[in-house]
mmCIF file with all atom_site columns, C-alpha atoms in Angstrom:
data_model
loop_
_atom_site.group_PDB
_atom_site.id
_atom_site.type_symbol
_atom_site.label_atom_id
_atom_site.label_alt_id
_atom_site.label_comp_id
_atom_site.label_asym_id
_atom_site.label_entity_id
_atom_site.label_seq_id
_atom_site.pdbx_PDB_ins_code
_atom_site.Cartn_x
_atom_site.Cartn_y
_atom_site.Cartn_z
_atom_site.occupancy
_atom_site.B_iso_or_equiv
_atom_site.pdbx_formal_charge
_atom_site.auth_seq_id
_atom_site.auth_comp_id
_atom_site.auth_asym_id
_atom_site.auth_atom_id
_atom_site.pdbx_PDB_model_num
ATOM 1   C CA . MET A 1 1   ? 74.550 122.437 116.354 1.00 82.00 ? 1   MET A CA 1
ATOM 2   C CA . ARG A 1 2   ? 78.440 121.517 114.995 1.00 87.00 ? 2   ARG A CA 1
ATOM 3   C CA . ILE A 1 3   ? 79.762 119.887 111.922 1.00 91.00 ? 3   ILE A CA 1
ATOM 4   C CA . LEU A 1 4   ? 82.893 117.711 111.733 1.00 93.00 ? 4   LEU A CA 1
ATOM 5   C CA . ARG A 1 5   ? 85.345 118.304 108.748 1.00 93.00 ? 5   ARG A CA 1
ATOM 6   C CA . ALA A 1 6   ? 86.045 115.265 106.894 1.00 93.00 ? 6   ALA A CA 1
ATOM 7   C CA . GLY A 1 7   ? 89.530 116.267 107.343 1.00 90.00 ? 7   GLY A CA 1
ATOM 8   C CA . ASP A 1 8   ? 89.240 115.147 110.972 1.00 90.00 ? 8   ASP A CA 1
ATOM 9   C CA . TYR A 1 9   ? 88.045 112.420 111.271 1.00 92.00 ? 9   TYR A CA 1
ATOM 10  C CA . ARG A 1 10  ? 90.164 109.348 113.013 1.00 86.00 ? 10  ARG A CA 1
ATOM 11  C CA . GLU A 1 11  ? 91.272 106.444 111.145 1.00 86.00 ? 11  GLU A CA 1
ATOM 12  C CA . MET A 1 12  ? 91.413 102.831 112.782 1.00 78.00 ? 12  MET A CA 1
ATOM 13  C CA . PRO A 1 13  ? 92.182 99.117  111.801 1.00 67.00 ? 13  PRO A CA 1
ATOM 14  C CA . TRP A 1 14  ? 88.604 97.231  111.792 1.00 66.00 ? 14  TRP A CA 1
ATOM 15  C CA . LYS A 1 15  ? 87.456 94.565  114.579 1.00 65.00 ? 15  LYS A CA 1
ATOM 16  C CA . ASN A 1 16  ? 88.791 92.150  112.465 1.00 58.00 ? 16  ASN A CA 1
ATOM 17  C CA . GLY A 1 17  ? 92.232 93.677  111.504 1.00 56.00 ? 17  GLY A CA 1
ATOM 18  C CA . GLY A 1 18  ? 90.838 92.873  107.561 1.00 57.00 ? 18  GLY A CA 1
ATOM 19  C CA . GLY A 1 19  ? 90.874 96.948  106.546 1.00 66.00 ? 19  GLY A CA 1
ATOM 20  C CA . THR A 1 20  ? 90.830 100.273 108.148 1.00 74.00 ? 20  THR A CA 1
ATOM 21  C CA . THR A 1 21  ? 88.089 101.872 109.041 1.00 86.00 ? 21  THR A CA 1
ATOM 22  C CA . THR A 1 22  ? 87.042 106.216 109.394 1.00 93.00 ? 22  THR A CA 1
ATOM 23  C CA . GLU A 1 23  ? 85.422 106.948 112.427 1.00 93.00 ? 23  GLU A CA 1
ATOM 24  C CA . ILE A 1 24  ? 82.852 109.956 111.912 1.00 95.00 ? 24  ILE A CA 1
ATOM 25  C CA . ALA A 1 25  ? 81.512 110.198 115.548 1.00 94.00 ? 25  ALA A CA 1
ATOM 26  C CA . VAL A 1 26  ? 81.205 108.180 118.393 1.00 93.00 ? 26  VAL A CA 1
ATOM 27  C CA . SER A 1 27  ? 78.908 107.891 121.500 1.00 91.00 ? 27  SER A CA 1
ATOM 28  C CA . PRO A 1 28  ? 79.801 107.709 124.760 1.00 89.00 ? 28  PRO A CA 1
ATOM 29  C CA . ALA A 1 29  ? 82.992 109.896 123.182 1.00 87.00 ? 29  ALA A CA 1
ATOM 30  C CA . ASN A 1 30  ? 85.792 107.895 122.623 1.00 84.00 ? 30  ASN A CA 1
ATOM 31  C CA . ALA A 1 31  ? 83.896 104.826 123.204 1.00 84.00 ? 31  ALA A CA 1
ATOM 32  C CA . GLY A 1 32  ? 85.962 101.809 122.180 1.00 79.00 ? 32  GLY A CA 1
ATOM 33  C CA . ILE A 1 33  ? 84.705 99.423  119.688 1.00 77.00 ? 33  ILE A CA 1
ATOM 34  C CA . ASP A 1 34  ? 83.388 97.163  121.898 1.00 80.00 ? 34  ASP A CA 1
ATOM 35  C CA . ALA A 1 35  ? 81.164 99.756  124.184 1.00 85.00 ? 35  ALA A CA 1
ATOM 36  C CA . PHE A 1 36  ? 79.841 102.035 122.231 1.00 93.00 ? 36  PHE A CA 1
ATOM 37  C CA . ASP A 1 37  ? 76.042 103.395 122.321 1.00 95.00 ? 37  ASP A CA 1
ATOM 38  C CA . TRP A 1 38  ? 76.456 104.430 118.465 1.00 96.00 ? 38  TRP A CA 1
ATOM 39  C CA . ARG A 1 39  ? 78.293 105.161 116.005 1.00 95.00 ? 39  ARG A CA 1
ATOM 40  C CA . ILE A 1 40  ? 79.336 106.751 112.564 1.00 97.00 ? 40  ILE A CA 1
ATOM 41  C CA . SER A 1 41  ? 81.812 105.042 110.417 1.00 95.00 ? 41  SER A CA 1
ATOM 42  C CA . MET A 1 42  ? 83.220 104.694 106.868 1.00 95.00 ? 42  MET A CA 1
ATOM 43  C CA . ALA A 1 43  ? 85.259 101.899 105.389 1.00 91.00 ? 43  ALA A CA 1
ATOM 44  C CA . ARG A 1 44  ? 87.417 101.062 102.525 1.00 89.00 ? 44  ARG A CA 1
ATOM 45  C CA . VAL A 1 45  ? 86.655 97.590  100.835 1.00 88.00 ? 45  VAL A CA 1
ATOM 46  C CA . GLU A 1 46  ? 89.560 96.276  98.968  1.00 87.00 ? 46  GLU A CA 1
ATOM 47  C CA . GLY A 1 47  ? 88.747 92.536  98.888  1.00 86.00 ? 47  GLY A CA 1
ATOM 48  C CA . GLY A 1 48  ? 85.697 90.491  99.458  1.00 88.00 ? 48  GLY A CA 1
ATOM 49  C CA . GLY A 1 49  ? 85.484 88.275  102.686 1.00 89.00 ? 49  GLY A CA 1
ATOM 50  C CA . PRO A 1 50  ? 83.363 88.056  106.032 1.00 89.00 ? 50  PRO A CA 1
ATOM 51  C CA . PHE A 1 51  ? 82.199 91.397  108.092 1.00 88.00 ? 51  PHE A CA 1
ATOM 52  C CA . SER A 1 52  ? 82.999 91.772  111.394 1.00 85.00 ? 52  SER A CA 1
ATOM 53  C CA . LEU A 1 53  ? 80.514 90.477  113.902 1.00 88.00 ? 53  LEU A CA 1
ATOM 54  C CA . PHE A 1 54  ? 79.213 93.123  116.974 1.00 91.00 ? 54  PHE A CA 1
ATOM 55  C CA . PRO A 1 55  ? 77.197 91.676  119.085 1.00 93.00 ? 55  PRO A CA 1
ATOM 56  C CA . GLY A 1 56  ? 74.015 93.404  120.321 1.00 95.00 ? 56  GLY A CA 1
ATOM 57  C CA . ILE A 1 57  ? 74.500 95.564  117.660 1.00 96.00 ? 57  ILE A CA 1
ATOM 58  C CA . ASP A 1 58  ? 71.752 96.909  114.400 1.00 97.00 ? 58  ASP A CA 1
ATOM 59  C CA . ARG A 1 59  ? 73.972 98.274  111.175 1.00 97.00 ? 59  ARG A CA 1
ATOM 60  C CA . THR A 1 60  ? 73.320 100.190 108.078 1.00 98.00 ? 60  THR A CA 1
ATOM 61  C CA . LEU A 1 61  ? 75.186 99.891  105.491 1.00 97.00 ? 61  LEU A CA 1
ATOM 62  C CA . SER A 1 62  ? 75.774 102.484 102.359 1.00 98.00 ? 62  SER A CA 1
ATOM 63  C CA . ILE A 1 63  ? 78.046 102.400 98.794  1.00 97.00 ? 63  ILE A CA 1
ATOM 64  C CA . LEU A 1 64  ? 79.351 105.955 98.910  1.00 97.00 ? 64  LEU A CA 1
ATOM 65  C CA . GLU A 1 65  ? 81.722 105.172 96.228  1.00 95.00 ? 65  GLU A CA 1
ATOM 66  C CA . GLY A 1 66  ? 82.122 102.268 93.826  1.00 95.00 ? 66  GLY A CA 1
ATOM 67  C CA . GLU A 1 67  ? 80.479 99.844  91.659  1.00 95.00 ? 67  GLU A CA 1
ATOM 68  C CA . GLY A 1 68  ? 79.057 97.963  95.101  1.00 96.00 ? 68  GLY A CA 1
ATOM 69  C CA . ILE A 1 69  ? 78.939 94.498  97.077  1.00 96.00 ? 69  ILE A CA 1
ATOM 70  C CA . VAL A 1 70  ? 76.594 91.504  96.982  1.00 97.00 ? 70  VAL A CA 1
ATOM 71  C CA . LEU A 1 71  ? 76.124 90.437  101.080 1.00 96.00 ? 71  LEU A CA 1
ATOM 72  C CA . ASP A 1 72  ? 75.374 87.530  102.216 1.00 96.00 ? 72  ASP A CA 1
ATOM 73  C CA . ILE A 1 73  ? 73.751 87.860  105.272 1.00 96.00 ? 73  ILE A CA 1
ATOM 74  C CA . ASP A 1 74  ? 72.400 84.415  107.949 1.00 94.00 ? 74  ASP A CA 1
ATOM 75  C CA . GLY A 1 75  ? 69.306 83.671  107.142 1.00 90.00 ? 75  GLY A CA 1
ATOM 76  C CA . ARG A 1 76  ? 68.877 85.961  104.309 1.00 93.00 ? 76  ARG A CA 1
ATOM 77  C CA . GLU A 1 77  ? 68.886 85.823  100.437 1.00 95.00 ? 77  GLU A CA 1
ATOM 78  C CA . PRO A 1 78  ? 72.404 87.518  98.626  1.00 95.00 ? 78  PRO A CA 1
ATOM 79  C CA . VAL A 1 79  ? 71.187 91.496  98.884  1.00 96.00 ? 79  VAL A CA 1
ATOM 80  C CA . ARG A 1 80  ? 73.293 93.188  95.958  1.00 97.00 ? 80  ARG A CA 1
ATOM 81  C CA . LEU A 1 81  ? 74.001 97.200  97.522  1.00 97.00 ? 81  LEU A CA 1
ATOM 82  C CA . THR A 1 82  ? 75.030 99.879  95.145  1.00 96.00 ? 82  THR A CA 1
ATOM 83  C CA . ARG A 1 83  ? 75.711 103.669 95.275  1.00 94.00 ? 83  ARG A CA 1
ATOM 84  C CA . SER A 1 84  ? 71.862 103.822 93.888  1.00 93.00 ? 84  SER A CA 1
ATOM 85  C CA . SER A 1 85  ? 70.606 101.634 96.172  1.00 95.00 ? 85  SER A CA 1
ATOM 86  C CA . GLU A 1 86  ? 68.214 102.271 99.117  1.00 95.00 ? 86  GLU A CA 1
ATOM 87  C CA . PRO A 1 87  ? 70.241 101.870 103.069 1.00 97.00 ? 87  PRO A CA 1
ATOM 88  C CA . LEU A 1 88  ? 70.313 98.376  104.351 1.00 97.00 ? 88  LEU A CA 1
ATOM 89  C CA . SER A 1 89  ? 69.821 97.751  107.773 1.00 97.00 ? 89  SER A CA 1
ATOM 90  C CA . PHE A 1 90  ? 70.372 94.707  109.123 1.00 97.00 ? 90  PHE A CA 1
ATOM 91  C CA . PRO A 1 91  ? 71.739 92.994  112.312 1.00 96.00 ? 91  PRO A CA 1
ATOM 92  C CA . ALA A 1 92  ? 75.556 93.842  113.540 1.00 95.00 ? 92  ALA A CA 1
ATOM 93  C CA . ASP A 1 93  ? 75.637 90.049  115.168 1.00 95.00 ? 93  ASP A CA 1
ATOM 94  C CA . ALA A 1 94  ? 74.525 88.143  112.092 1.00 95.00 ? 94  ALA A CA 1
ATOM 95  C CA . ALA A 1 95  ? 77.172 86.316  109.773 1.00 96.00 ? 95  ALA A CA 1
ATOM 96  C CA . THR A 1 96  ? 77.416 88.358  106.741 1.00 95.00 ? 96  THR A CA 1
ATOM 97  C CA . SER A 1 97  ? 80.337 87.976  103.932 1.00 94.00 ? 97  SER A CA 1
ATOM 98  C CA . ALA A 1 98  ? 81.132 90.919  101.431 1.00 93.00 ? 98  ALA A CA 1
ATOM 99  C CA . THR A 1 99  ? 81.690 89.800  97.670  1.00 94.00 ? 99  THR A CA 1
ATOM 100 C CA . LEU A 1 100 ? 82.836 93.083  95.704  1.00 95.00 ? 100 LEU A CA 1
ATOM 101 C CA . ILE A 1 101 ? 81.337 93.619  91.973  1.00 94.00 ? 101 ILE A CA 1
ATOM 102 C CA . GLY A 1 102 ? 84.077 95.358  90.408  1.00 91.00 ? 102 GLY A CA 1
ATOM 103 C CA . GLY A 1 103 ? 86.785 96.751  92.695  1.00 89.00 ? 103 GLY A CA 1
ATOM 104 C CA . THR A 1 104 ? 87.016 98.765  95.630  1.00 90.00 ? 104 THR A CA 1
ATOM 105 C CA . VAL A 1 105 ? 84.166 101.084 97.330  1.00 93.00 ? 105 VAL A CA 1
ATOM 106 C CA . ILE A 1 106 ? 83.399 103.057 100.338 1.00 94.00 ? 106 ILE A CA 1
ATOM 107 C CA . ASP A 1 107 ? 80.843 102.392 102.866 1.00 95.00 ? 107 ASP A CA 1
ATOM 108 C CA . LEU A 1 108 ? 79.401 104.220 105.173 1.00 97.00 ? 108 LEU A CA 1
ATOM 109 C CA . ASN A 1 109 ? 78.237 102.557 107.997 1.00 96.00 ? 109 ASN A CA 1
ATOM 110 C CA . VAL A 1 110 ? 75.931 103.392 110.951 1.00 98.00 ? 110 VAL A CA 1
ATOM 111 C CA . MET A 1 111 ? 75.755 101.399 114.514 1.00 97.00 ? 111 MET A CA 1
ATOM 112 C CA . THR A 1 112 ? 73.650 101.542 117.445 1.00 97.00 ? 112 THR A CA 1
ATOM 113 C CA . ARG A 1 113 ? 73.825 99.309  120.559 1.00 96.00 ? 113 ARG A CA 1
ATOM 114 C CA . ARG A 1 114 ? 69.889 97.333  120.895 1.00 94.00 ? 114 ARG A CA 1
ATOM 115 C CA . GLY A 1 115 ? 67.877 98.237  123.852 1.00 92.00 ? 115 GLY A CA 1
ATOM 116 C CA . ARG A 1 116 ? 70.307 101.406 124.133 1.00 93.00 ? 116 ARG A CA 1
ATOM 117 C CA . ALA A 1 117 ? 69.965 103.460 121.006 1.00 95.00 ? 117 ALA A CA 1
ATOM 118 C CA . SER A 1 118 ? 68.088 102.912 117.766 1.00 95.00 ? 118 SER A CA 1
ATOM 119 C CA . HIS A 1 119 ? 69.044 104.561 113.729 1.00 96.00 ? 119 HIS A CA 1
ATOM 120 C CA . TYR A 1 120 ? 67.097 105.149 111.217 1.00 95.00 ? 120 TYR A CA 1
ATOM 121 C CA . VAL A 1 121 ? 69.055 105.987 107.787 1.00 97.00 ? 121 VAL A CA 1
ATOM 122 C CA . GLN A 1 122 ? 67.766 108.046 104.731 1.00 96.00 ? 122 GLN A CA 1
ATOM 123 C CA . ARG A 1 123 ? 69.348 108.914 101.290 1.00 96.00 ? 123 ARG A CA 1
ATOM 124 C CA . ILE A 1 124 ? 68.649 112.555 99.923  1.00 95.00 ? 124 ILE A CA 1
ATOM 125 C CA . ALA A 1 125 ? 69.056 113.372 96.554  1.00 93.00 ? 125 ALA A CA 1
ATOM 126 C CA . VAL A 1 126 ? 69.209 117.750 96.840  1.00 93.00 ? 126 VAL A CA 1
ATOM 127 C CA . SER A 1 127 ? 69.365 120.665 94.038  1.00 92.00 ? 127 SER A CA 1
ATOM 128 C CA . GLY A 1 128 ? 68.062 123.870 95.146  1.00 91.00 ? 128 GLY A CA 1
ATOM 129 C CA . THR A 1 129 ? 66.583 123.800 98.817  1.00 91.00 ? 129 THR A CA 1
ATOM 130 C CA . VAL A 1 130 ? 65.564 121.024 101.596 1.00 91.00 ? 130 VAL A CA 1
ATOM 131 C CA . GLU A 1 131 ? 64.193 121.219 105.082 1.00 90.00 ? 131 GLU A CA 1
ATOM 132 C CA . ILE A 1 132 ? 65.433 118.628 107.166 1.00 89.00 ? 132 ILE A CA 1
ATOM 133 C CA . GLU A 1 133 ? 63.516 117.859 110.834 1.00 84.00 ? 133 GLU A CA 1
ATOM 134 C CA . ALA A 1 134 ? 64.750 115.838 113.653 1.00 76.00 ? 134 ALA A CA 1
ATOM 135 C CA . GLY A 1 135 ? 61.301 113.731 113.586 1.00 72.00 ? 135 GLY A CA 1
ATOM 136 C CA . ALA A 1 136 ? 59.436 113.023 117.131 1.00 69.00 ? 136 ALA A CA 1
ATOM 137 C CA . ASP A 1 137 ? 61.814 110.353 118.617 1.00 78.00 ? 137 ASP A CA 1
ATOM 138 C CA . ALA A 1 138 ? 65.028 111.480 117.546 1.00 84.00 ? 138 ALA A CA 1
ATOM 139 C CA . ASP A 1 139 ? 67.621 113.037 119.881 1.00 88.00 ? 139 ASP A CA 1
ATOM 140 C CA . ALA A 1 140 ? 70.226 113.748 117.635 1.00 88.00 ? 140 ALA A CA 1
ATOM 141 C CA . VAL A 1 141 ? 70.359 114.038 114.019 1.00 92.00 ? 141 VAL A CA 1
ATOM 142 C CA . ALA A 1 142 ? 73.534 113.733 111.406 1.00 94.00 ? 142 ALA A CA 1
ATOM 143 C CA . VAL A 1 143 ? 73.934 115.295 107.859 1.00 95.00 ? 143 VAL A CA 1
ATOM 144 C CA . PHE A 1 144 ? 76.656 113.720 106.000 1.00 97.00 ? 144 PHE A CA 1
ATOM 145 C CA . CYS A 1 145 ? 77.067 115.447 103.029 1.00 96.00 ? 145 CYS A CA 1
ATOM 146 C CA . ALA A 1 146 ? 78.294 112.345 100.889 1.00 96.00 ? 146 ALA A CA 1
ATOM 147 C CA . ALA A 1 147 ? 79.157 114.174 96.988  1.00 95.00 ? 147 ALA A CA 1
ATOM 148 C CA . GLY A 1 148 ? 78.475 118.183 96.633  1.00 95.00 ? 148 GLY A CA 1
ATOM 149 C CA . HIS A 1 149 ? 77.678 121.426 98.541  1.00 94.00 ? 149 HIS A CA 1
ATOM 150 C CA . VAL A 1 150 ? 74.944 122.677 100.954 1.00 94.00 ? 150 VAL A CA 1
ATOM 151 C CA . SER A 1 151 ? 74.846 125.905 102.595 1.00 92.00 ? 151 SER A CA 1
ATOM 152 C CA . VAL A 1 152 ? 72.734 126.437 106.523 1.00 87.00 ? 152 VAL A CA 1
ATOM 153 C CA . GLN A 1 153 ? 70.544 128.853 105.419 1.00 80.00 ? 153 GLN A CA 1
ATOM 154 C CA . GLY A 1 154 ? 70.531 131.834 108.297 1.00 68.00 ? 154 GLY A CA 1
ATOM 155 C CA . VAL A 1 155 ? 73.852 130.949 109.450 1.00 67.00 ? 155 VAL A CA 1
ATOM 156 C CA . THR A 1 156 ? 76.868 132.361 108.749 1.00 57.00 ? 156 THR A CA 1
ATOM 157 C CA . ALA A 1 157 ? 79.517 130.457 106.887 1.00 62.00 ? 157 ALA A CA 1
ATOM 158 C CA . ALA A 1 158 ? 78.171 127.250 107.488 1.00 75.00 ? 158 ALA A CA 1
ATOM 159 C CA . GLY A 1 159 ? 78.305 124.848 104.650 1.00 88.00 ? 159 GLY A CA 1
ATOM 160 C CA . LEU A 1 160 ? 78.982 121.032 104.051 1.00 93.00 ? 160 LEU A CA 1
ATOM 161 C CA . GLY A 1 161 ? 81.432 119.888 101.612 1.00 94.00 ? 161 GLY A CA 1
ATOM 162 C CA . PRO A 1 162 ? 81.832 116.525 100.649 1.00 95.00 ? 162 PRO A CA 1
ATOM 163 C CA . ARG A 1 163 ? 82.751 114.315 103.536 1.00 96.00 ? 163 ARG A CA 1
ATOM 164 C CA . ASP A 1 164 ? 81.247 116.700 106.247 1.00 96.00 ? 164 ASP A CA 1
ATOM 165 C CA . THR A 1 165 ? 79.038 116.089 108.308 1.00 96.00 ? 165 THR A CA 1
ATOM 166 C CA . LEU A 1 166 ? 76.518 118.487 110.686 1.00 93.00 ? 166 LEU A CA 1
ATOM 167 C CA . PHE A 1 167 ? 74.970 117.314 113.938 1.00 90.00 ? 167 PHE A CA 1
ATOM 168 C CA . PHE A 1 168 ? 71.864 119.353 115.740 1.00 85.00 ? 168 PHE A CA 1
ATOM 169 C CA . GLY A 1 169 ? 69.358 118.031 118.209 1.00 78.00 ? 169 GLY A CA 1
ATOM 170 C CA . SER A 1 170 ? 65.816 117.532 118.674 1.00 71.00 ? 170 SER A CA 1
ATOM 171 C CA . GLN A 1 171 ? 64.333 120.949 117.975 1.00 65.00 ? 171 GLN A CA 1
ATOM 172 C CA . SER A 1 172 ? 60.775 122.315 116.406 1.00 57.00 ? 172 SER A CA 1
ATOM 173 C CA . ARG A 1 173 ? 62.278 124.192 113.203 1.00 73.00 ? 173 ARG A CA 1
ATOM 174 C CA . PRO A 1 174 ? 63.136 122.195 110.902 1.00 80.00 ? 174 PRO A CA 1
ATOM 175 C CA . LEU A 1 175 ? 67.217 122.911 109.591 1.00 85.00 ? 175 LEU A CA 1
ATOM 176 C CA . ARG A 1 176 ? 67.114 124.136 105.890 1.00 89.00 ? 176 ARG A CA 1
ATOM 177 C CA . LEU A 1 177 ? 69.736 123.264 103.823 1.00 91.00 ? 177 LEU A CA 1
ATOM 178 C CA . GLU A 1 178 ? 70.875 124.779 100.295 1.00 92.00 ? 178 GLU A CA 1
ATOM 179 C CA . SER A 1 179 ? 72.958 122.891 97.619  1.00 92.00 ? 179 SER A CA 1
ATOM 180 C CA . HIS A 1 180 ? 75.270 124.254 95.379  1.00 84.00 ? 180 HIS A CA 1
ATOM 181 C CA . GLY A 1 181 ? 74.233 122.178 92.189  1.00 89.00 ? 181 GLY A CA 1
ATOM 182 C CA . GLN A 1 182 ? 73.401 118.254 92.720  1.00 93.00 ? 182 GLN A CA 1
ATOM 183 C CA . ALA A 1 183 ? 74.628 117.130 96.477  1.00 95.00 ? 183 ALA A CA 1
ATOM 184 C CA . SER A 1 184 ? 73.795 113.750 98.177  1.00 96.00 ? 184 SER A CA 1
ATOM 185 C CA . LEU A 1 185 ? 73.254 113.830 101.968 1.00 96.00 ? 185 LEU A CA 1
ATOM 186 C CA . PHE A 1 186 ? 72.441 110.832 104.387 1.00 97.00 ? 186 PHE A CA 1
ATOM 187 C CA . VAL A 1 187 ? 70.293 111.837 107.154 1.00 96.00 ? 187 VAL A CA 1
ATOM 188 C CA . ILE A 1 188 ? 70.549 109.908 110.375 1.00 96.00 ? 188 ILE A CA 1
ATOM 189 C CA . ARG A 1 189 ? 68.259 109.965 112.717 1.00 95.00 ? 189 ARG A CA 1
ATOM 190 C CA . ILE A 1 190 ? 69.443 108.465 116.133 1.00 95.00 ? 190 ILE A CA 1
ATOM 191 C CA . THR A 1 191 ? 67.661 107.724 119.305 1.00 93.00 ? 191 THR A CA 1
ATOM 192 C CA . ILE A 1 192 ? 68.804 107.004 122.576 1.00 87.00 ? 192 ILE A CA 1
ATOM 193 C CA . GLY A 1 193 ? 67.673 105.988 126.076 1.00 74.00 ? 193 GLY A CA 1
ATOM 194 C CA . ASP A 1 194 ? 64.286 105.126 126.959 1.00 55.00 ? 194 ASP A CA 1
ATOM 195 C CA . HIS A 1 195 ? 62.754 105.590 123.005 1.00 48.00 ? 195 HIS A CA 1
ATOM 196 C CA . ALA A 1 196 ? 64.919 102.974 121.766 1.00 46.00 ? 196 ALA A CA 1
ATOM 197 C CA . VAL A 1 197 ? 63.445 100.120 120.341 1.00 42.00 ? 197 VAL A CA 1
#
């Protein structure tokens, strides 16, 4: 188990140069934007426009701050994505453009390379104690704290504040987290290698 603190994330430009992204984690370590198997990041979106295209990549997008966006994804009806929406999955190589609903947003972006990795993102509202399981096929699990504070039961001095991320591998025992008041978490399950779909 390891915890990544929000203040240690790496900031870098978007692939298309239209803004900045905050990289939370990437595999392999230090992989560039065209060479990763999986990547978790946040982006600050200050204006509408096209998304960067990532050939062979699947992505899931969630809104962390702001009123949200309307996504126009090639081959689909426009989708309105807000902080109360479920995470939205779509191909990162499909032409996609965004229109802001009411000003700047910050989003959470998870991407995996088809055939080498896959992912599933779940949003959880926590008040009290919650158990998180890796799942039968997940090789790694990331718990991203979008808001609030949670502690890891049974681990001294281990806790997550806003925008911190906890990683743990596949294991038989669920991870028990306890919130201090209300907390909002995103659970990201990543499957790699032969198990990837």
